[in-house]
Amino acid sequence: APALFLPSLAARMPPKAAAKKGKKSAGAADGSDIASTEVQNMMLKSQIEALKVQLADRTAQAMRAEKEKRALQAVVADLKSDFKETSDDTMAITSDMTRQYKAMEEHFMGDINALERQVQELKDELAESRVHYEELQAEKDAVVAAKDEELRALQAKMSDMAAEFAEMLQETLSRMADKIEISSSSWDAADASVPVLSRGGPAARGGAGAGSATEDA
């Protein structure tokens, strides 16, 4: 920066003053040159001091900037490290959650498959039970129909037997009535043949015995 600043100072010299100085006398020119050189030296020294101060400031700023840069680099490094750790933790957590999810999914799928098998087995058992029930129902209906037919046959047989029994009873009662009528006629005839006077004597007793014999006959 000073190397670039010094030519700019020379460029700031007024050219008209240099031309006027050339018109003066030689003695005055030498004194003016010395005075001008001292002024220039003083200005240069002032500029050099200013440049030193400016350089010191720039150097301090550069050092502060470097320090801040290093601090920022350290912060960035820490952030990168934290980010890496966070990324690693996130990846680990994601992997663990993925494993847990897959394990739970497999477990649930196993439970679902087992339940589906149980449902299918129950459906099969229900279908078999329905078939068995229908078979039992058909057998029951057949047995009931057979029993109904047997009952009707028994009722018809009982009706026939009752009719036959009534007929036999009627015949038996008719025969008994006939026998009773015949016996009554025999008694009437026997009573008519016995004499009235001899009923109290031995003849009567003999007649009674004869009558008994006739009744027995």
mmCIF file of C-alpha atoms in Angstrom:
data_model
loop_
_atom_site.group_PDB
_atom_site.id
_atom_site.type_symbol
_atom_site.label_atom_id
_atom_site.label_comp_id
_atom_site.label_asym_id
_atom_site.label_seq_id
_atom_site.Cartn_x
_atom_site.Cartn_y
_atom_site.Cartn_z
ATOM 1 C CA ALA A 1 0.000 0.000 0.000
ATOM 2 C CA PRO A 2 2.831 2.595 0.715
ATOM 3 C CA ALA A 3 4.462 1.800 -2.653
ATOM 4 C CA LEU A 4 1.226 2.695 -4.327
ATOM 5 C CA PHE A 5 0.693 5.761 -2.135
ATOM 6 C CA LEU A 6 4.085 7.519 -2.744
ATOM 7 C CA PRO A 7 3.646 8.056 -6.477
ATOM 8 C CA SER A 8 0.312 9.557 -5.775
ATOM 9 C CA LEU A 9 2.027 12.156 -3.554
ATOM 10 C CA ALA A 10 4.429 13.094 -6.348
ATOM 11 C CA ALA A 11 1.519 13.343 -8.694
ATOM 12 C CA ARG A 12 -0.083 15.836 -6.298
ATOM 13 C CA MET A 13 2.835 18.320 -6.735
ATOM 14 C CA PRO A 14 1.575 21.481 -8.548
ATOM 15 C CA PRO A 15 3.388 21.861 -11.916
ATOM 16 C CA LYS A 16 2.870 25.643 -12.004
ATOM 17 C CA ALA A 17 4.881 26.139 -8.792
ATOM 18 C CA ALA A 18 7.775 24.196 -10.294
ATOM 19 C CA ALA A 19 7.723 26.401 -13.412
ATOM 20 C CA LYS A 20 7.703 29.612 -11.345
ATOM 21 C CA LYS A 21 10.648 28.366 -9.317
ATOM 22 C CA GLY A 22 12.632 27.861 -12.527
ATOM 23 C CA LYS A 23 12.333 31.614 -13.332
ATOM 24 C CA LYS A 24 13.894 32.758 -10.029
ATOM 25 C CA SER A 25 17.525 33.230 -9.472
ATOM 26 C CA ALA A 26 19.947 30.412 -8.882
ATOM 27 C CA GLY A 27 20.461 31.232 -5.145
ATOM 28 C CA ALA A 28 16.799 31.588 -4.477
ATOM 29 C CA ALA A 29 16.220 28.383 -6.450
ATOM 30 C CA ASP A 30 18.631 26.439 -4.280
ATOM 31 C CA GLY A 31 17.033 27.712 -1.042
ATOM 32 C CA SER A 32 13.591 27.009 -2.363
ATOM 33 C CA ASP A 33 14.635 23.535 -3.407
ATOM 34 C CA ILE A 34 16.022 22.807 0.038
ATOM 35 C CA ALA A 35 12.930 24.170 1.725
ATOM 36 C CA SER A 36 10.715 22.280 -0.684
ATOM 37 C CA THR A 37 12.734 19.084 -0.084
ATOM 38 C CA GLU A 38 12.390 19.466 3.702
ATOM 39 C CA VAL A 39 8.673 20.073 3.353
ATOM 40 C CA GLN A 40 8.388 17.059 1.140
ATOM 41 C CA ASN A 41 10.420 14.985 3.624
ATOM 42 C CA MET A 42 8.192 16.139 6.462
ATOM 43 C CA MET A 43 5.112 15.333 4.407
ATOM 44 C CA LEU A 44 6.559 12.003 3.482
ATOM 45 C CA LYS A 45 7.408 11.276 7.112
ATOM 46 C CA SER A 46 3.890 12.256 8.112
ATOM 47 C CA GLN A 47 2.510 10.087 5.360
ATOM 48 C CA ILE A 48 4.831 7.250 6.362
ATOM 49 C CA GLU A 49 3.671 7.563 9.981
ATOM 50 C CA ALA A 50 0.091 7.670 8.824
ATOM 51 C CA LEU A 51 0.745 4.670 6.659
ATOM 52 C CA LYS A 52 2.386 2.886 9.583
ATOM 53 C CA VAL A 53 -0.635 3.633 11.745
ATOM 54 C CA GLN A 54 -2.895 2.559 8.920
ATOM 55 C CA LEU A 55 -0.772 -0.568 8.412
ATOM 56 C CA ALA A 56 -0.906 -1.297 12.112
ATOM 57 C CA ASP A 57 -4.645 -0.859 12.040
ATOM 58 C CA ARG A 58 -4.907 -3.019 8.952
ATOM 59 C CA THR A 59 -2.601 -5.581 10.547
ATOM 60 C CA ALA A 60 -4.695 -5.564 13.747
ATOM 61 C CA GLN A 61 -7.824 -5.868 11.632
ATOM 62 C CA ALA A 62 -6.233 -8.684 9.681
ATOM 63 C CA MET A 63 -5.244 -10.417 12.914
ATOM 64 C CA ARG A 64 -8.724 -9.922 14.306
ATOM 65 C CA ALA A 65 -10.185 -11.165 11.049
ATOM 66 C CA GLU A 66 -7.863 -14.168 11.124
ATOM 67 C CA LYS A 67 -8.794 -14.796 14.742
ATOM 68 C CA GLU A 68 -12.464 -14.479 13.894
ATOM 69 C CA LYS A 69 -11.891 -16.683 10.883
ATOM 70 C CA ARG A 70 -10.260 -19.317 13.060
ATOM 71 C CA ALA A 71 -13.066 -18.988 15.590
ATOM 72 C CA LEU A 72 -15.620 -19.303 12.824
ATOM 73 C CA GLN A 73 -13.723 -22.266 11.411
ATOM 74 C CA ALA A 74 -13.754 -23.831 14.873
ATOM 75 C CA VAL A 75 -17.484 -23.145 15.149
ATOM 76 C CA VAL A 76 -18.023 -24.559 11.668
ATOM 77 C CA ALA A 77 -15.913 -27.584 12.591
ATOM 78 C CA ASP A 78 -17.956 -28.017 15.773
ATOM 79 C CA LEU A 79 -21.147 -27.618 13.786
ATOM 80 C CA LYS A 80 -19.920 -30.128 11.232
ATOM 81 C CA SER A 81 -18.986 -32.513 14.035
ATOM 82 C CA ASP A 82 -22.345 -31.969 15.703
ATOM 83 C CA PHE A 83 -24.075 -32.379 12.370
ATOM 84 C CA LYS A 84 -22.144 -35.564 11.715
ATOM 85 C CA GLU A 85 -22.970 -36.880 15.184
ATOM 86 C CA THR A 86 -26.583 -35.845 14.714
ATOM 87 C CA SER A 87 -26.606 -37.467 11.300
ATOM 88 C CA ASP A 88 -25.060 -40.608 12.733
ATOM 89 C CA ASP A 89 -27.562 -40.592 15.595
ATOM 90 C CA THR A 90 -30.384 -39.944 13.143
ATOM 91 C CA MET A 91 -29.190 -42.753 10.922
ATOM 92 C CA ALA A 92 -28.854 -45.058 13.926
ATOM 93 C CA ILE A 93 -32.310 -44.105 15.212
ATOM 94 C CA THR A 94 -33.770 -44.443 11.723
ATOM 95 C CA SER A 95 -32.131 -47.819 11.270
ATOM 96 C CA ASP A 96 -33.311 -48.951 14.702
ATOM 97 C CA MET A 97 -36.842 -47.708 14.040
ATOM 98 C CA THR A 98 -36.776 -49.390 10.639
ATOM 99 C CA ARG A 99 -35.699 -52.661 12.239
ATOM 100 C CA GLN A 100 -38.380 -52.319 14.904
ATOM 101 C CA TYR A 101 -40.983 -51.485 12.267
ATOM 102 C CA LYS A 102 -39.989 -54.483 10.162
ATOM 103 C CA ALA A 103 -39.997 -56.725 13.238
ATOM 104 C CA MET A 104 -43.431 -55.430 14.272
ATOM 105 C CA GLU A 105 -44.668 -55.782 10.700
ATOM 106 C CA GLU A 106 -43.460 -59.375 10.548
ATOM 107 C CA HIS A 107 -45.020 -60.064 13.960
ATOM 108 C CA PHE A 108 -48.322 -58.514 12.940
ATOM 109 C CA MET A 109 -48.259 -60.309 9.603
ATOM 110 C CA GLY A 110 -47.679 -63.574 11.452
ATOM 111 C CA ASP A 111 -50.607 -62.828 13.763
ATOM 112 C CA ILE A 112 -52.781 -61.869 10.791
ATOM 113 C CA ASN A 113 -51.862 -65.065 8.940
ATOM 114 C CA ALA A 114 -52.539 -67.142 12.049
ATOM 115 C CA LEU A 115 -55.915 -65.447 12.556
ATOM 116 C CA GLU A 116 -56.774 -65.930 8.901
ATOM 117 C CA ARG A 117 -55.920 -69.636 9.226
ATOM 118 C CA GLN A 118 -58.086 -69.864 12.342
ATOM 119 C CA VAL A 119 -60.942 -68.114 10.551
ATOM 120 C CA GLN A 120 -60.615 -70.490 7.607
ATOM 121 C CA GLU A 121 -60.511 -73.489 9.950
ATOM 122 C CA LEU A 122 -63.604 -72.222 11.752
ATOM 123 C CA LYS A 123 -65.346 -71.705 8.420
ATOM 124 C CA ASP A 124 -64.451 -75.250 7.399
ATOM 125 C CA GLU A 125 -65.673 -76.596 10.741
ATOM 126 C CA LEU A 126 -68.877 -74.579 10.385
ATOM 127 C CA ALA A 127 -69.419 -75.960 6.882
ATOM 128 C CA GLU A 128 -68.807 -79.504 8.152
ATOM 129 C CA SER A 129 -71.160 -78.863 11.068
ATOM 130 C CA ARG A 130 -73.835 -77.624 8.689
ATOM 131 C CA VAL A 131 -73.413 -80.708 6.487
ATOM 132 C CA HIS A 132 -73.537 -82.949 9.569
ATOM 133 C CA TYR A 133 -76.584 -81.063 10.851
ATOM 134 C CA GLU A 134 -78.323 -81.449 7.508
ATOM 135 C CA GLU A 135 -77.508 -85.163 7.533
ATOM 136 C CA LEU A 136 -78.832 -85.494 11.082
ATOM 137 C CA GLN A 137 -81.913 -83.482 10.118
ATOM 138 C CA ALA A 138 -82.497 -85.765 7.136
ATOM 139 C CA GLU A 139 -82.031 -88.846 9.335
ATOM 140 C CA LYS A 140 -84.393 -87.393 11.929
ATOM 141 C CA ASP A 141 -86.975 -86.608 9.277
ATOM 142 C CA ALA A 142 -86.630 -90.139 7.934
ATOM 143 C CA VAL A 143 -86.985 -91.631 11.435
ATOM 144 C CA VAL A 144 -89.976 -89.390 12.193
ATOM 145 C CA ALA A 145 -91.587 -90.336 8.869
ATOM 146 C CA ALA A 146 -90.971 -94.029 9.604
ATOM 147 C CA LYS A 147 -92.388 -93.672 13.120
ATOM 148 C CA ASP A 148 -95.393 -91.797 11.742
ATOM 149 C CA GLU A 149 -95.967 -94.582 9.209
ATOM 150 C CA GLU A 150 -95.536 -97.190 11.929
ATOM 151 C CA LEU A 151 -97.925 -95.271 14.162
ATOM 152 C CA ARG A 152 -100.514 -95.079 11.392
ATOM 153 C CA ALA A 153 -100.083 -98.794 10.765
ATOM 154 C CA LEU A 154 -100.522 -99.524 14.485
ATOM 155 C CA GLN A 155 -103.550 -97.270 14.652
ATOM 156 C CA ALA A 156 -105.044 -99.058 11.636
ATOM 157 C CA LYS A 157 -104.252 -102.426 13.224
ATOM 158 C CA MET A 158 -105.756 -101.328 16.521
ATOM 159 C CA SER A 159 -108.848 -100.152 14.680
ATOM 160 C CA ASP A 160 -109.092 -103.529 12.926
ATOM 161 C CA MET A 161 -108.517 -105.362 16.207
ATOM 162 C CA ALA A 162 -111.123 -103.198 17.939
ATOM 163 C CA ALA A 163 -113.591 -103.938 15.152
ATOM 164 C CA GLU A 164 -112.801 -107.657 15.356
ATOM 165 C CA PHE A 165 -113.084 -107.583 19.144
ATOM 166 C CA ALA A 166 -116.411 -105.767 18.918
ATOM 167 C CA GLU A 167 -117.620 -108.319 16.404
ATOM 168 C CA MET A 168 -116.398 -111.225 18.578
ATOM 169 C CA LEU A 169 -117.954 -109.628 21.633
ATOM 170 C CA GLN A 170 -121.200 -109.176 19.780
ATOM 171 C CA GLU A 171 -121.140 -112.821 18.709
ATOM 172 C CA THR A 172 -120.295 -113.966 22.230
ATOM 173 C CA LEU A 173 -123.055 -111.866 23.745
ATOM 174 C CA SER A 174 -125.468 -113.184 21.136
ATOM 175 C CA ARG A 175 -124.489 -116.795 21.933
ATOM 176 C CA MET A 176 -124.781 -116.174 25.644
ATOM 177 C CA ALA A 177 -128.190 -114.629 25.116
ATOM 178 C CA ASP A 178 -129.224 -117.649 23.125
ATOM 179 C CA LYS A 179 -127.945 -120.008 25.877
ATOM 180 C CA ILE A 180 -129.685 -117.969 28.534
ATOM 181 C CA GLU A 181 -132.920 -118.122 26.559
ATOM 182 C CA ILE A 182 -132.575 -121.891 26.082
ATOM 183 C CA SER A 183 -131.847 -122.403 29.785
ATOM 184 C CA SER A 184 -134.832 -120.289 30.726
ATOM 185 C CA SER A 185 -137.067 -122.335 28.454
ATOM 186 C CA SER A 186 -135.732 -125.551 30.043
ATOM 187 C CA TRP A 187 -136.491 -124.293 33.533
ATOM 188 C CA ASP A 188 -139.953 -123.281 32.521
ATOM 189 C CA ALA A 189 -140.592 -126.731 31.027
ATOM 190 C CA ALA A 190 -139.246 -128.506 34.117
ATOM 191 C CA ASP A 191 -141.406 -126.466 36.437
ATOM 192 C CA ALA A 192 -144.460 -127.252 34.353
ATOM 193 C CA SER A 193 -143.885 -131.037 34.540
ATOM 194 C CA VAL A 194 -143.687 -131.300 38.393
ATOM 195 C CA PRO A 195 -147.078 -132.059 40.244
ATOM 196 C CA VAL A 196 -148.209 -129.507 42.743
ATOM 197 C CA LEU A 197 -149.340 -131.986 45.509
ATOM 198 C CA SER A 198 -146.207 -134.050 45.579
ATOM 199 C CA ARG A 199 -143.832 -131.143 45.806
ATOM 200 C CA GLY A 200 -143.388 -131.453 49.525
ATOM 201 C CA GLY A 201 -142.854 -135.288 49.744
ATOM 202 C CA PRO A 202 -140.209 -137.683 48.690
ATOM 203 C CA ALA A 203 -141.613 -137.684 45.202
ATOM 204 C CA ALA A 204 -141.134 -134.037 45.140
ATOM 205 C CA ARG A 205 -137.581 -134.479 46.319
ATOM 206 C CA GLY A 206 -137.106 -137.121 43.691
ATOM 207 C CA GLY A 207 -138.600 -134.817 41.160
ATOM 208 C CA ALA A 208 -136.286 -132.140 42.334
ATOM 209 C CA GLY A 209 -133.395 -134.500 41.962
ATOM 210 C CA ALA A 210 -134.602 -135.361 38.524
ATOM 211 C CA GLY A 211 -134.908 -131.744 37.720
ATOM 212 C CA SER A 212 -131.403 -131.148 38.936
ATOM 213 C CA ALA A 213 -130.187 -133.941 36.832
ATOM 214 C CA THR A 214 -132.053 -132.548 33.862
ATOM 215 C CA GLU A 215 -130.577 -129.072 34.537
ATOM 216 C CA ASP A 216 -127.138 -130.584 34.790
ATOM 217 C CA ALA A 217 -127.814 -132.429 31.562
#
